[in-house]
Short mmCIF file of C-alpha atoms and ligand atoms in Angstrom, two decimals:
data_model
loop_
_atom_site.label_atom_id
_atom_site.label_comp_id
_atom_site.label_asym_id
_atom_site.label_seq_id
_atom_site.Cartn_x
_atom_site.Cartn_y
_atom_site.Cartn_z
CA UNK A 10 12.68 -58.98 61.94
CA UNK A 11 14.14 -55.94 60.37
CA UNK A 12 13.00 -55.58 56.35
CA UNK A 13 16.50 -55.89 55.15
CA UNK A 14 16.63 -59.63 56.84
CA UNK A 15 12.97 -60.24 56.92
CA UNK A 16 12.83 -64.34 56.17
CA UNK A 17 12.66 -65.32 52.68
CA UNK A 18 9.92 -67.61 52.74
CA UNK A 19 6.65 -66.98 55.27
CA UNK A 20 4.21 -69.59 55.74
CA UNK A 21 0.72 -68.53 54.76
CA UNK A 22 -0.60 -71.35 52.63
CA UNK A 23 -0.06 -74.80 52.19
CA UNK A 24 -0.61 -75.23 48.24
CA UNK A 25 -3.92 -73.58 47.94
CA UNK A 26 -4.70 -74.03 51.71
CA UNK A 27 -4.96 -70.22 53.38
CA UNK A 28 -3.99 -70.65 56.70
CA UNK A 29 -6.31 -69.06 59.67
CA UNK A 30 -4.89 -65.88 61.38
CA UNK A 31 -5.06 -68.16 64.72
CA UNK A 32 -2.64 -70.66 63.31
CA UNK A 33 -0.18 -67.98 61.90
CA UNK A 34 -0.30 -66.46 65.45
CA UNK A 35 2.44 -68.68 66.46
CA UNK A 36 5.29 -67.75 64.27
CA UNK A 37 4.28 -65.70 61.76
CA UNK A 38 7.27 -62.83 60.86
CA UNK A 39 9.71 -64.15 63.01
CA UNK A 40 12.73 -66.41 62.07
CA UNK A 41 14.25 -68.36 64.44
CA UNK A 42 17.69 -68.70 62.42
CA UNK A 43 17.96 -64.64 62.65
CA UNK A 44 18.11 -65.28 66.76
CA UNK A 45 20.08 -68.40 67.76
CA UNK A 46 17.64 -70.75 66.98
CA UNK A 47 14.95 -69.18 69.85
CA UNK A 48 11.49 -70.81 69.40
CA UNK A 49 10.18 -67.38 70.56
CA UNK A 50 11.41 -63.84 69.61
CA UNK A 51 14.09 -62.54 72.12
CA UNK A 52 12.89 -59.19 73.44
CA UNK A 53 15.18 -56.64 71.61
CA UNK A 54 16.10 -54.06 74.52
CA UNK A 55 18.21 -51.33 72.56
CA UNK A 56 17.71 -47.98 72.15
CA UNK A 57 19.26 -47.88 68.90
CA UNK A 58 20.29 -50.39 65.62
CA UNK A 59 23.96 -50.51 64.21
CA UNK A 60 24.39 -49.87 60.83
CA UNK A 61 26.22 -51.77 58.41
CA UNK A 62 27.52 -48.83 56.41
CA UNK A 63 27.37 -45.27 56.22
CA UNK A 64 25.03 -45.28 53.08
CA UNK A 65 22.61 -48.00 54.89
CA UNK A 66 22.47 -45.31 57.71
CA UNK A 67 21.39 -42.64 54.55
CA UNK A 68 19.50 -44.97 53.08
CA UNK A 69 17.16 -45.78 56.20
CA UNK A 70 16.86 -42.08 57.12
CA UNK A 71 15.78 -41.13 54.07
CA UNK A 72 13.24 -43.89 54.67
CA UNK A 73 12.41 -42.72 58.56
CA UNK A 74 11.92 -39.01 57.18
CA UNK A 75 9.79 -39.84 54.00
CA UNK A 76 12.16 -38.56 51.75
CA UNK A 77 12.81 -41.95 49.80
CA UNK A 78 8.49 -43.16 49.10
CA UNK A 79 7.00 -40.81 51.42
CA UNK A 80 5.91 -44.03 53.78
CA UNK A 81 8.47 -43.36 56.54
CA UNK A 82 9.17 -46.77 56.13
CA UNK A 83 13.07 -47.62 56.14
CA UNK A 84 14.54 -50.55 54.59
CA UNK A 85 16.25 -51.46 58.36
CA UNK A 86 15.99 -50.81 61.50
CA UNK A 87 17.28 -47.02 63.21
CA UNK A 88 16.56 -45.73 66.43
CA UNK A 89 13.61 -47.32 68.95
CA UNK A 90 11.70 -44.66 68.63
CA UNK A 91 10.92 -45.38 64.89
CA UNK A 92 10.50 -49.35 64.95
CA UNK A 93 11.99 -52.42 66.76
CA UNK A 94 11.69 -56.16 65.52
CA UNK A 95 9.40 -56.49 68.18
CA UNK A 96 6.90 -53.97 66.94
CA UNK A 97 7.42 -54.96 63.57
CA UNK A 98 6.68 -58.37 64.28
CA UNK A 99 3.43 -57.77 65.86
CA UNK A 100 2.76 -54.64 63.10
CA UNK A 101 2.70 -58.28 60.58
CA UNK A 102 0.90 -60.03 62.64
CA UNK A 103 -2.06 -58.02 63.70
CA UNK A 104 -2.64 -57.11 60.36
CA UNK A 105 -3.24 -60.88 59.49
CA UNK A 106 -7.10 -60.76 61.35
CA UNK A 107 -7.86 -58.19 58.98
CA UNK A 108 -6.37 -59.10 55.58
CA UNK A 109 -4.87 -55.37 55.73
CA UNK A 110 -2.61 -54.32 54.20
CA UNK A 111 -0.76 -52.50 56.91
CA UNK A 112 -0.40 -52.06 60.89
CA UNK A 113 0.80 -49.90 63.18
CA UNK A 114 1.49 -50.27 67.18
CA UNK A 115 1.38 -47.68 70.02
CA UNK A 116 1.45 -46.54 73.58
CA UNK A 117 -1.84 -47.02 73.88
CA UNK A 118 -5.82 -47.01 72.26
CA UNK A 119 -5.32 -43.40 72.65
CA UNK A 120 -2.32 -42.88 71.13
CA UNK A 121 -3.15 -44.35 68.22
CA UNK A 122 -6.39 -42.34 68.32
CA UNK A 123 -4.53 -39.21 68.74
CA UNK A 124 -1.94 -40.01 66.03
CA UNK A 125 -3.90 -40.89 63.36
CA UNK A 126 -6.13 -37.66 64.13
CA UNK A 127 -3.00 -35.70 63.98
CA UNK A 128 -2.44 -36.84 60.47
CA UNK A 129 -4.89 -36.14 58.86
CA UNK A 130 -6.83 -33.17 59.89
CA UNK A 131 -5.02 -29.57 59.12
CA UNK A 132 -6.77 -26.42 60.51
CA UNK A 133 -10.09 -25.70 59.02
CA UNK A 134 -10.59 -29.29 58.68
CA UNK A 135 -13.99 -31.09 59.48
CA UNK A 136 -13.82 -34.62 61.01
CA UNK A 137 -17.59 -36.12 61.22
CA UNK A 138 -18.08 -38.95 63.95
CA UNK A 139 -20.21 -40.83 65.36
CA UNK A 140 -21.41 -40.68 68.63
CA UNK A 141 -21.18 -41.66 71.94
CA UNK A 142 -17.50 -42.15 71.97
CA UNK A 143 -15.25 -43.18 74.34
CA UNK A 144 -15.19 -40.12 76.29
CA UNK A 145 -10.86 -40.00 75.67
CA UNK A 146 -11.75 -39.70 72.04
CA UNK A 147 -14.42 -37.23 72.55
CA UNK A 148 -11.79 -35.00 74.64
CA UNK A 149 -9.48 -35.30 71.45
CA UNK A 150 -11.70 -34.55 68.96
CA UNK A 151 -14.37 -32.16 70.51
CA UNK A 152 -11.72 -30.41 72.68
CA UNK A 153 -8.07 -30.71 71.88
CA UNK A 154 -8.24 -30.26 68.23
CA UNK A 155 -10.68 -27.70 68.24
CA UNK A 156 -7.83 -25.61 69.70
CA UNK A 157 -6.53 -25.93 66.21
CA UNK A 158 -9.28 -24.90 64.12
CA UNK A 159 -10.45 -28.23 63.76
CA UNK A 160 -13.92 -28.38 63.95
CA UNK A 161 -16.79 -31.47 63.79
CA UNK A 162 -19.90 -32.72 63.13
CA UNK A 163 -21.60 -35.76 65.00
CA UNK A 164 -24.47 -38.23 64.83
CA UNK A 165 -25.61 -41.12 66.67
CA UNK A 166 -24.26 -44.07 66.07
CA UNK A 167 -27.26 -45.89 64.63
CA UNK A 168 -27.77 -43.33 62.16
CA UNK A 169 -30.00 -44.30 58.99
CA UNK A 170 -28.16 -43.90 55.26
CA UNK A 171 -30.61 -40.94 54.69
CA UNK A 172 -29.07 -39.39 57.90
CA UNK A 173 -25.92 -39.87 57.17
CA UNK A 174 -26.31 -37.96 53.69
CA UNK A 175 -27.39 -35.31 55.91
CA UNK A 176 -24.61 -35.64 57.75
CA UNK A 177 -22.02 -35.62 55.24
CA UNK A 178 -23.84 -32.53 53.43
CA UNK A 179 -23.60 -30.61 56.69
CA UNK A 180 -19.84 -31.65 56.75
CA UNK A 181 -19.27 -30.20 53.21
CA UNK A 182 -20.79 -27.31 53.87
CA UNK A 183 -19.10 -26.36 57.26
CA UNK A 184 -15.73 -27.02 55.36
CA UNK A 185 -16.24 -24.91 52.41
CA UNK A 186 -17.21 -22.19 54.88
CA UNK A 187 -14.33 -22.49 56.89
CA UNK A 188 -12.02 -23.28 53.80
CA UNK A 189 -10.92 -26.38 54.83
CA UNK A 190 -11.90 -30.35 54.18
CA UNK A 191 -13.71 -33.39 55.63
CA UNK A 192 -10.56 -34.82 56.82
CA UNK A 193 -12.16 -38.06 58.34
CA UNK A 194 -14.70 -39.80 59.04
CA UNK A 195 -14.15 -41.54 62.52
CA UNK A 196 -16.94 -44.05 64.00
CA UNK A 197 -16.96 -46.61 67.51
CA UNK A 198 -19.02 -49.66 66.81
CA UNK A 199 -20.95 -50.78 69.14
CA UNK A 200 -20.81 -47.49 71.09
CA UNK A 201 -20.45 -47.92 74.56
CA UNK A 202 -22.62 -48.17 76.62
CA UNK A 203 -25.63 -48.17 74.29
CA UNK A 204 -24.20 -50.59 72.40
CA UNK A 205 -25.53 -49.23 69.48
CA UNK A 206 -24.10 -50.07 66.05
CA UNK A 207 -22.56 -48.36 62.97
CA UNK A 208 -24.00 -49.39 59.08
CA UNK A 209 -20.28 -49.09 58.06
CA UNK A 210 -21.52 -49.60 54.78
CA UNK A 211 -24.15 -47.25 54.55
CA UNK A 212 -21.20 -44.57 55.77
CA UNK A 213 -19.22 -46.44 52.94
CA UNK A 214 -22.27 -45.46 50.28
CA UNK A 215 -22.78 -42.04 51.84
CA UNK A 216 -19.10 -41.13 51.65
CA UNK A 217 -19.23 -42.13 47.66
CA UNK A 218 -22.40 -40.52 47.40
CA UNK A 219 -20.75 -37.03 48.78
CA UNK A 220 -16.94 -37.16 48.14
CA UNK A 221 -17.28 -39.56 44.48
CA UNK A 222 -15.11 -42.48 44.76
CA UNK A 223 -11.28 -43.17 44.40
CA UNK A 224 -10.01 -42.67 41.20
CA UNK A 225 -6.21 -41.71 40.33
CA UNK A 226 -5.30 -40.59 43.64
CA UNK A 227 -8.27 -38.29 44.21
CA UNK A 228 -8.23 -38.37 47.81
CA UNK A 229 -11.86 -39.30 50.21
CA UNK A 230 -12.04 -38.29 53.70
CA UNK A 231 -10.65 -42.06 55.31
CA UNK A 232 -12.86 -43.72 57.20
CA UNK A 233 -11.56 -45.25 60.44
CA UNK A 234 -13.50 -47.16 63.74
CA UNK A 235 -12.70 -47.96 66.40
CA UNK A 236 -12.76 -51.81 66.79
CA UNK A 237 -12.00 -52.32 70.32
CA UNK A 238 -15.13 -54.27 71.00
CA UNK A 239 -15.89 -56.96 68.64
CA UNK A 240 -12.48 -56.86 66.98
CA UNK A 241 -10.33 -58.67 65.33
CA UNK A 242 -12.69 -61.56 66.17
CA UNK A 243 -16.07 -60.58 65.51
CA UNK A 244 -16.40 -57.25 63.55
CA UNK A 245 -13.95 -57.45 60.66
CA UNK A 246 -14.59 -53.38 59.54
CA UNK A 247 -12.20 -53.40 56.49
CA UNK A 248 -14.70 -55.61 54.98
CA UNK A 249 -17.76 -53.23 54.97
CA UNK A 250 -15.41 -50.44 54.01
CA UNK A 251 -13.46 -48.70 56.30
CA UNK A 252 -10.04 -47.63 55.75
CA UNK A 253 -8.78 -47.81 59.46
CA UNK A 254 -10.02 -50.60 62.34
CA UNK A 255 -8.41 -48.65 64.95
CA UNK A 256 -7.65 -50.71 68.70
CA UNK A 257 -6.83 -50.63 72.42
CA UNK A 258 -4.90 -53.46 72.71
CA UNK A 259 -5.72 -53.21 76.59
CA UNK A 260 -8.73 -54.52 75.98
CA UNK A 261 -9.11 -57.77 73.94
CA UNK A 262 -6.49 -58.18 72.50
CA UNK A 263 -3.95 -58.11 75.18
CA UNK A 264 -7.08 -59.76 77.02
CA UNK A 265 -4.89 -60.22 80.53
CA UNK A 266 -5.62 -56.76 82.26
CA UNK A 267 -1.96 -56.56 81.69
CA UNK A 268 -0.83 -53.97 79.83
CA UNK A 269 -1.63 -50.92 78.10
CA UNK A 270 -1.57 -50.24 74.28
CA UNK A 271 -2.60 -49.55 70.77
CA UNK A 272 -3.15 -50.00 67.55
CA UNK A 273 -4.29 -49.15 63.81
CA UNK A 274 -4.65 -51.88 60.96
CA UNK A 275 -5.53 -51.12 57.29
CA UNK A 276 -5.10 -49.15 54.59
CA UNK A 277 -1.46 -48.78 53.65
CA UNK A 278 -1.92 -45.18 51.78
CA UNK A 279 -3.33 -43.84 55.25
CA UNK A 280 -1.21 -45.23 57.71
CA UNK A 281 1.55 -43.89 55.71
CA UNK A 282 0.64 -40.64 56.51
CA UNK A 283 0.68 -41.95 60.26
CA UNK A 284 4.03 -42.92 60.52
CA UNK A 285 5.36 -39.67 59.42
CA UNK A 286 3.52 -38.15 62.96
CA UNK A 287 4.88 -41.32 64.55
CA UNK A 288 8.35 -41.24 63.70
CA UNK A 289 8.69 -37.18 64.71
CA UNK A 290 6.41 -37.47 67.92
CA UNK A 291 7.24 -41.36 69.05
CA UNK A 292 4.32 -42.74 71.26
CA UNK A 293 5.36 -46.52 69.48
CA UNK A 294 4.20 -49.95 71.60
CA UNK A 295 7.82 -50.78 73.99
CA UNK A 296 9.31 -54.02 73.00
CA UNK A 297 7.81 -55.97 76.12
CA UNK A 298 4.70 -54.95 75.62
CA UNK A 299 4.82 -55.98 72.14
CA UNK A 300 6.10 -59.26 72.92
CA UNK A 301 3.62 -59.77 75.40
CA UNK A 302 0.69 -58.68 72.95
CA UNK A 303 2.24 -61.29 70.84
CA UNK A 304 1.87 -63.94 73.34
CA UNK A 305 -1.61 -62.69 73.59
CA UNK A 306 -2.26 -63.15 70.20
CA UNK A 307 -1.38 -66.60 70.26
CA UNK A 308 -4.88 -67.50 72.60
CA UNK A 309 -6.73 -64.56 71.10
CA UNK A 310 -9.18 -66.76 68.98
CA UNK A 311 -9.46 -69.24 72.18
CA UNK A 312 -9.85 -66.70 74.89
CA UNK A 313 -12.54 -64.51 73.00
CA UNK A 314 -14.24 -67.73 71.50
CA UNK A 315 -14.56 -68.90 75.05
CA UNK A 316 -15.54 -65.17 76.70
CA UNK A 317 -18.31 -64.85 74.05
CA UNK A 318 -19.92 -68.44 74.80
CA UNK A 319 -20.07 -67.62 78.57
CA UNK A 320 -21.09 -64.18 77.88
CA UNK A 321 -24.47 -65.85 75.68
CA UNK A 322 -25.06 -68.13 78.33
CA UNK A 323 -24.86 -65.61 81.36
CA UNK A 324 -27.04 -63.00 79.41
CA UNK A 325 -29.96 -65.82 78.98
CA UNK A 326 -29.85 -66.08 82.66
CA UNK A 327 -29.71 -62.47 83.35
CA UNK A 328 -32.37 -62.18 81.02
CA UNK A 329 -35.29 -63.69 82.37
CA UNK A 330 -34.55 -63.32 86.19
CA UNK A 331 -36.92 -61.11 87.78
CA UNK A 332 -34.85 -58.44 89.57
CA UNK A 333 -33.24 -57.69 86.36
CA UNK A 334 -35.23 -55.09 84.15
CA UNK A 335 -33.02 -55.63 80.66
CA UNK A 336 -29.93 -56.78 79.28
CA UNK A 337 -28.21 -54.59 76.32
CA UNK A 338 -26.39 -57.50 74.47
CA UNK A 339 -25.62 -57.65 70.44
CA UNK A 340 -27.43 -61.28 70.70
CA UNK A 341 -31.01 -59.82 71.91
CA UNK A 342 -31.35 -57.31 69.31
CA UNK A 343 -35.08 -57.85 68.19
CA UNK A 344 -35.40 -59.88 64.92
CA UNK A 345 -36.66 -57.42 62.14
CA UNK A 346 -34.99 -54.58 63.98
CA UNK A 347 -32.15 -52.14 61.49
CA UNK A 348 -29.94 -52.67 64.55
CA UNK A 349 -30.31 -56.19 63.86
CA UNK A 350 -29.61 -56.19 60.08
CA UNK A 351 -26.47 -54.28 61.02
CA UNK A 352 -25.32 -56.96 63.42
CA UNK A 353 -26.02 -59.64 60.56
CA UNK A 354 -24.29 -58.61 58.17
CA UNK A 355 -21.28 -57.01 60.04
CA UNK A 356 -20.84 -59.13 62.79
CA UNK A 357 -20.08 -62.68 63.45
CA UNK A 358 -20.80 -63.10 67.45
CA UNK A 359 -22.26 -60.40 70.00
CA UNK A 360 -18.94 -60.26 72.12
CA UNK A 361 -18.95 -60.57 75.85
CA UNK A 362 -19.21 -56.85 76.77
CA UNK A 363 -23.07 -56.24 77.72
CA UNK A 364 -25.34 -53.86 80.18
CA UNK A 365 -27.06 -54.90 82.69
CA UNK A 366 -30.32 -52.83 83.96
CA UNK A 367 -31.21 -53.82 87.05
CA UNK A 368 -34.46 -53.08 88.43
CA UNK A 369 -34.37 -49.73 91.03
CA UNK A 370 -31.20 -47.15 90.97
CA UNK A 371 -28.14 -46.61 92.65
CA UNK A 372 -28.73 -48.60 95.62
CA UNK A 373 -29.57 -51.88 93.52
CA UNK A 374 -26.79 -51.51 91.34
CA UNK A 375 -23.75 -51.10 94.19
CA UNK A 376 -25.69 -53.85 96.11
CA UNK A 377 -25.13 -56.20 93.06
CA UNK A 378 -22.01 -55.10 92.57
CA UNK A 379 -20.71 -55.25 96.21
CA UNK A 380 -22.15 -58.96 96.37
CA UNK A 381 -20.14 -60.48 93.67
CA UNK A 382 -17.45 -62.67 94.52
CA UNK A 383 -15.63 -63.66 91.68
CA UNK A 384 -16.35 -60.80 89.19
CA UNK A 385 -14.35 -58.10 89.98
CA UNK A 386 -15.40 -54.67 90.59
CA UNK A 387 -13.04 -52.50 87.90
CA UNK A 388 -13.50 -50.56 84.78
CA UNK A 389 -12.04 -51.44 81.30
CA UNK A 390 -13.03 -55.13 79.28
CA UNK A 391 -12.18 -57.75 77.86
CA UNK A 392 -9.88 -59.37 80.10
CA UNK A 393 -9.60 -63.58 81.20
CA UNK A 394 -11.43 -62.26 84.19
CA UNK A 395 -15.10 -60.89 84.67
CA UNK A 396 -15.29 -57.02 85.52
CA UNK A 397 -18.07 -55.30 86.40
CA UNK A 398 -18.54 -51.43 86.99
CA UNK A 399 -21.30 -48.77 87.45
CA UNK A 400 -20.93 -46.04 84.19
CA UNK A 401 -22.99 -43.24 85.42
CA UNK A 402 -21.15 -43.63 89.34
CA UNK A 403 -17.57 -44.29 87.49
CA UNK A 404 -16.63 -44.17 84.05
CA UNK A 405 -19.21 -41.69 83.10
CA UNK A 406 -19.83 -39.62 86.06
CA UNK A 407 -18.53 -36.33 84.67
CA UNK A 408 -20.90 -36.26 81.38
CA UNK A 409 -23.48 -34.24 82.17
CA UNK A 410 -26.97 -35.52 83.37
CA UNK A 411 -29.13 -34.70 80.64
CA UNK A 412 -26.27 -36.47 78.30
CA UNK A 413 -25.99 -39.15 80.76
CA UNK A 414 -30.11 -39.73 80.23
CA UNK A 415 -29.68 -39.42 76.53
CA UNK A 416 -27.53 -41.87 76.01
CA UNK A 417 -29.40 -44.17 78.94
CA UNK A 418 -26.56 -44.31 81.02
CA UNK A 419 -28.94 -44.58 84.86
CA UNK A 420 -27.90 -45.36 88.29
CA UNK A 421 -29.02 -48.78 87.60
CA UNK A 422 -27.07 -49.66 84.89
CA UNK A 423 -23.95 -52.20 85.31
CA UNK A 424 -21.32 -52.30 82.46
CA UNK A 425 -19.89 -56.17 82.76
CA UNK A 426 -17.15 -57.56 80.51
CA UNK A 427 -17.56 -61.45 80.33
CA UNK A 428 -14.33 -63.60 80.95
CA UNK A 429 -12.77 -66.85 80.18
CA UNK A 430 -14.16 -68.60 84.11
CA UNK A 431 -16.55 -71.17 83.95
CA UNK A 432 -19.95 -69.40 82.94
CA UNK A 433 -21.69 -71.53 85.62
CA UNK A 434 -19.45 -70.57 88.20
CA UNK A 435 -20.10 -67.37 87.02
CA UNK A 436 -23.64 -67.88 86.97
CA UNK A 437 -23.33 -68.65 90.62
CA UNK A 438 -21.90 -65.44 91.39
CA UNK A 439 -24.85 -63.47 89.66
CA UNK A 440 -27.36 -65.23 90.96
CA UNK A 441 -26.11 -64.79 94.85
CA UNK A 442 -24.88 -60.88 93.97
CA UNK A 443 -28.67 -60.39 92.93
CA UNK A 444 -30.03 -62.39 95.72
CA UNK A 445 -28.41 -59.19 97.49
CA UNK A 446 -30.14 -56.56 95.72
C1 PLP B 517 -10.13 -48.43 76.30
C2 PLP B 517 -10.64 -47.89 75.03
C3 PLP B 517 -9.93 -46.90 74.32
C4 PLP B 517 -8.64 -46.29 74.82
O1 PLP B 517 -7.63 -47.21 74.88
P1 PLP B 517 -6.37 -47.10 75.88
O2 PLP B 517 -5.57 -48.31 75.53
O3 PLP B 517 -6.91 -47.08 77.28
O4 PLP B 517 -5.68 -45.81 75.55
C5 PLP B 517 -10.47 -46.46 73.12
N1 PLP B 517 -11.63 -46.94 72.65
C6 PLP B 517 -12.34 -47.89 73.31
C7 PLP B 517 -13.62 -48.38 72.73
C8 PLP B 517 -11.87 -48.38 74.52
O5 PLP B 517 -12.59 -49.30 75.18
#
């Protein structure tokens, strides 16, 4: 609820008992008392929040405008624009998979992305990323701030720690000749669709090694990554080091193929800086959509508990059945492998988002995915039900060929996001869609 009547007393331990994220799903943040007793938070539908005096109103624009910490926090709720109890609610909440310190909530994965890339590079600014990203990002980052002298440097996403020192040098250096910073350092893990993974703590190391390390408000490029895939579940980012675990709610999270939205959770310094672009420019989650994200929240741990066991059990299938030539999943990654080290120590399951290369091209791959019967044909992920698309024919089909090869995005290459159905009935379906290749 709003901070001036947030509840007293919130639940997160039972004498020295820490309660789990999935228990404090269910009513963390929200007191019933505050709204007639409701079990669940009413959906606030109001434009704008009554003051109690003319001095609160002050007060809580001098919060909103960053005039009273600099946060753009304000003590109570303004306009809709700035914050809701909806949004603040799930704000609390999503933070809780994390352990961050702060949250924020927005339109959508993008305009989160946008947002936070809006705050903190000025002109002249480098941002270094890693790369593939999703394409959206890549349009933001490549294209749309490079209309304002923001300029970057890339490398792939399963970069080495002596690479990345290279990396960051070459960042330095095309700042100091363009008189500007590194104003970020912004990575996807596991890139889509290679799947590849980020050492977020060799980045970690390499940003210390190049930029020192925080002392007395000396300020480091932030790093933030984008989460979307393994998060909040299985890739936990804040604890390797980053600053930002940036989300599209559509994806997991929301996990119903329901709605569309966004979020950043971390570091309360940067996503200070945040709110003072979101407060001015808006692009905040809507109150139903946060309430329904915090339904969503309530079955995350079940739904993407379940989704990953089907997905391991599907992939073994897929795996050894003869019109299939290999299956890019975060559980096959060969034993020994740096890809695999990553995945140890950053990761806690392989997800349920995986390619499929099927043996042939084009033909094959529409065959299979014309066949199925209970996976649906349909971009995005991470949804109750099992979608299945074709990148290089769909969601990739304007990147350039030579790109396209580089990153091994073929004609025969499926994209399939892994459900909550039974995994044999879904085993069914992949065995008859292949019996159709
Ligand atoms: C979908 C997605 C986004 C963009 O999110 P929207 O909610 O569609 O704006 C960003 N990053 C990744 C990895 C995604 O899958």
């Amino acid at each position: 609820m709003s901070h001036s009547r947030r509840p007293k007393d919130v639940v997160t331990h039972i004498g020295h008992h820490k309660l789990d994220p999935a228990t404090m799903m269910m009513g963390y943040g929200f007191d019933p008392a505050l709204s007639e007793g409701s079990l669940k938070a009413p959906i606030f539908l109001t434009s704008t929040f009554v003051f109690d005096t003319a001095a609160d109103g002050k007060r809580f624009f001098e919060g909103i405008t960053g005039r009273s910490d600099g946060s753009g926090r304000a003590e109570g709720l303004v306009y809709s624009r700035f914050n809701g109890p909806n949004q603040e609610i799930l704000e609390d909440r999503l933070a809780i998979w994390e352990d961050a310190e702060a949250a924020l909530s927005f339109s959508s994965g993008m305009t989160a992305i946008t947002t936070l890339v809006l705050a903190l590079a000025n002109q002249n600014d480098v941002i270094v990323h890693s790369g593939p990203l999703y394409a959206a990002t890549e349009s933001v980052i490549d294209k749309i701030m490079a209309r304002f002298g923001v300029s970057y440097v890339d490398f792939p996403a399963g970069a080495s720690r002596e690479e990345l020192d290279a990396v960051m040098d070459r960042a330095k250096a095309q700042a100091a000749e363009r008189g500007g910073k590194v104003a970020m350092i912004y990575l996807e893990s596991p890139a889509n669709p290679t799947n590849a993974l980020v050492d977020v703590e060799a980045v970690h190391a390499a940003r210390a090694a190049a930029f020192g390390v925080k002392s007395d408000g000396a300020e480091l490029p932030p790093i933030a990554i984008d989460n979307t895939f393994l998060g909040p579940l299985w890739a936990k980012p804040l604890k390797q080091g980053a600053d930002i675990s940036v989300y599209s709610l559509t994806k997991y999270v929301g996990g119903h193929s329901d709605l569309v939205a966004g979020a950043l959770v971390g570091s309360k310094a940067v996503l200070d800086k945040v709110r003072l672009i979101r407060n001015p420019m808006g692009g905040i989650c809507d109150p139903n959509t946060a309430w329904m994200l915090m339904r969503s929240l309530e079955t995350l741990e079940l739904r993407m508990t379940r989704a990953g066991e089907n997905a391991e059990k599907v992939c073994a299938f897929l795996r050894d059945h003869p019109k299939v030539e290999s299956v890019g999943y975060l559980g096959f990654l060969p034993e020994g492998s740096a890809q695999r080290d990553i995945y140890e120590r950053h990761c806690s399951g392989a997800g349920s988002t995986f390619s499929l290369y099927l043996k042939g091209g084009e033909r094959e791959a529409f065959a299979f995915l014309d066949a199925l019967k209970i996976a649906k044909l349909a971009v995005s992920l991470g949804g109750t039900e099992t979608l299945a698309s074709a990148p290089a024919a769909m969601t990739h089909l304007s990147v350039p060929e030579e790109r396209r090869a580089a990153l091994g995005i073929s004609d025969n290459l499926v994209r399939i996001s892994i459900g909550v159905e039974k995994a044999e009935d879904l085993i069914a379906d992949f065995a008859n869609a292949l019996e159709a290749v």
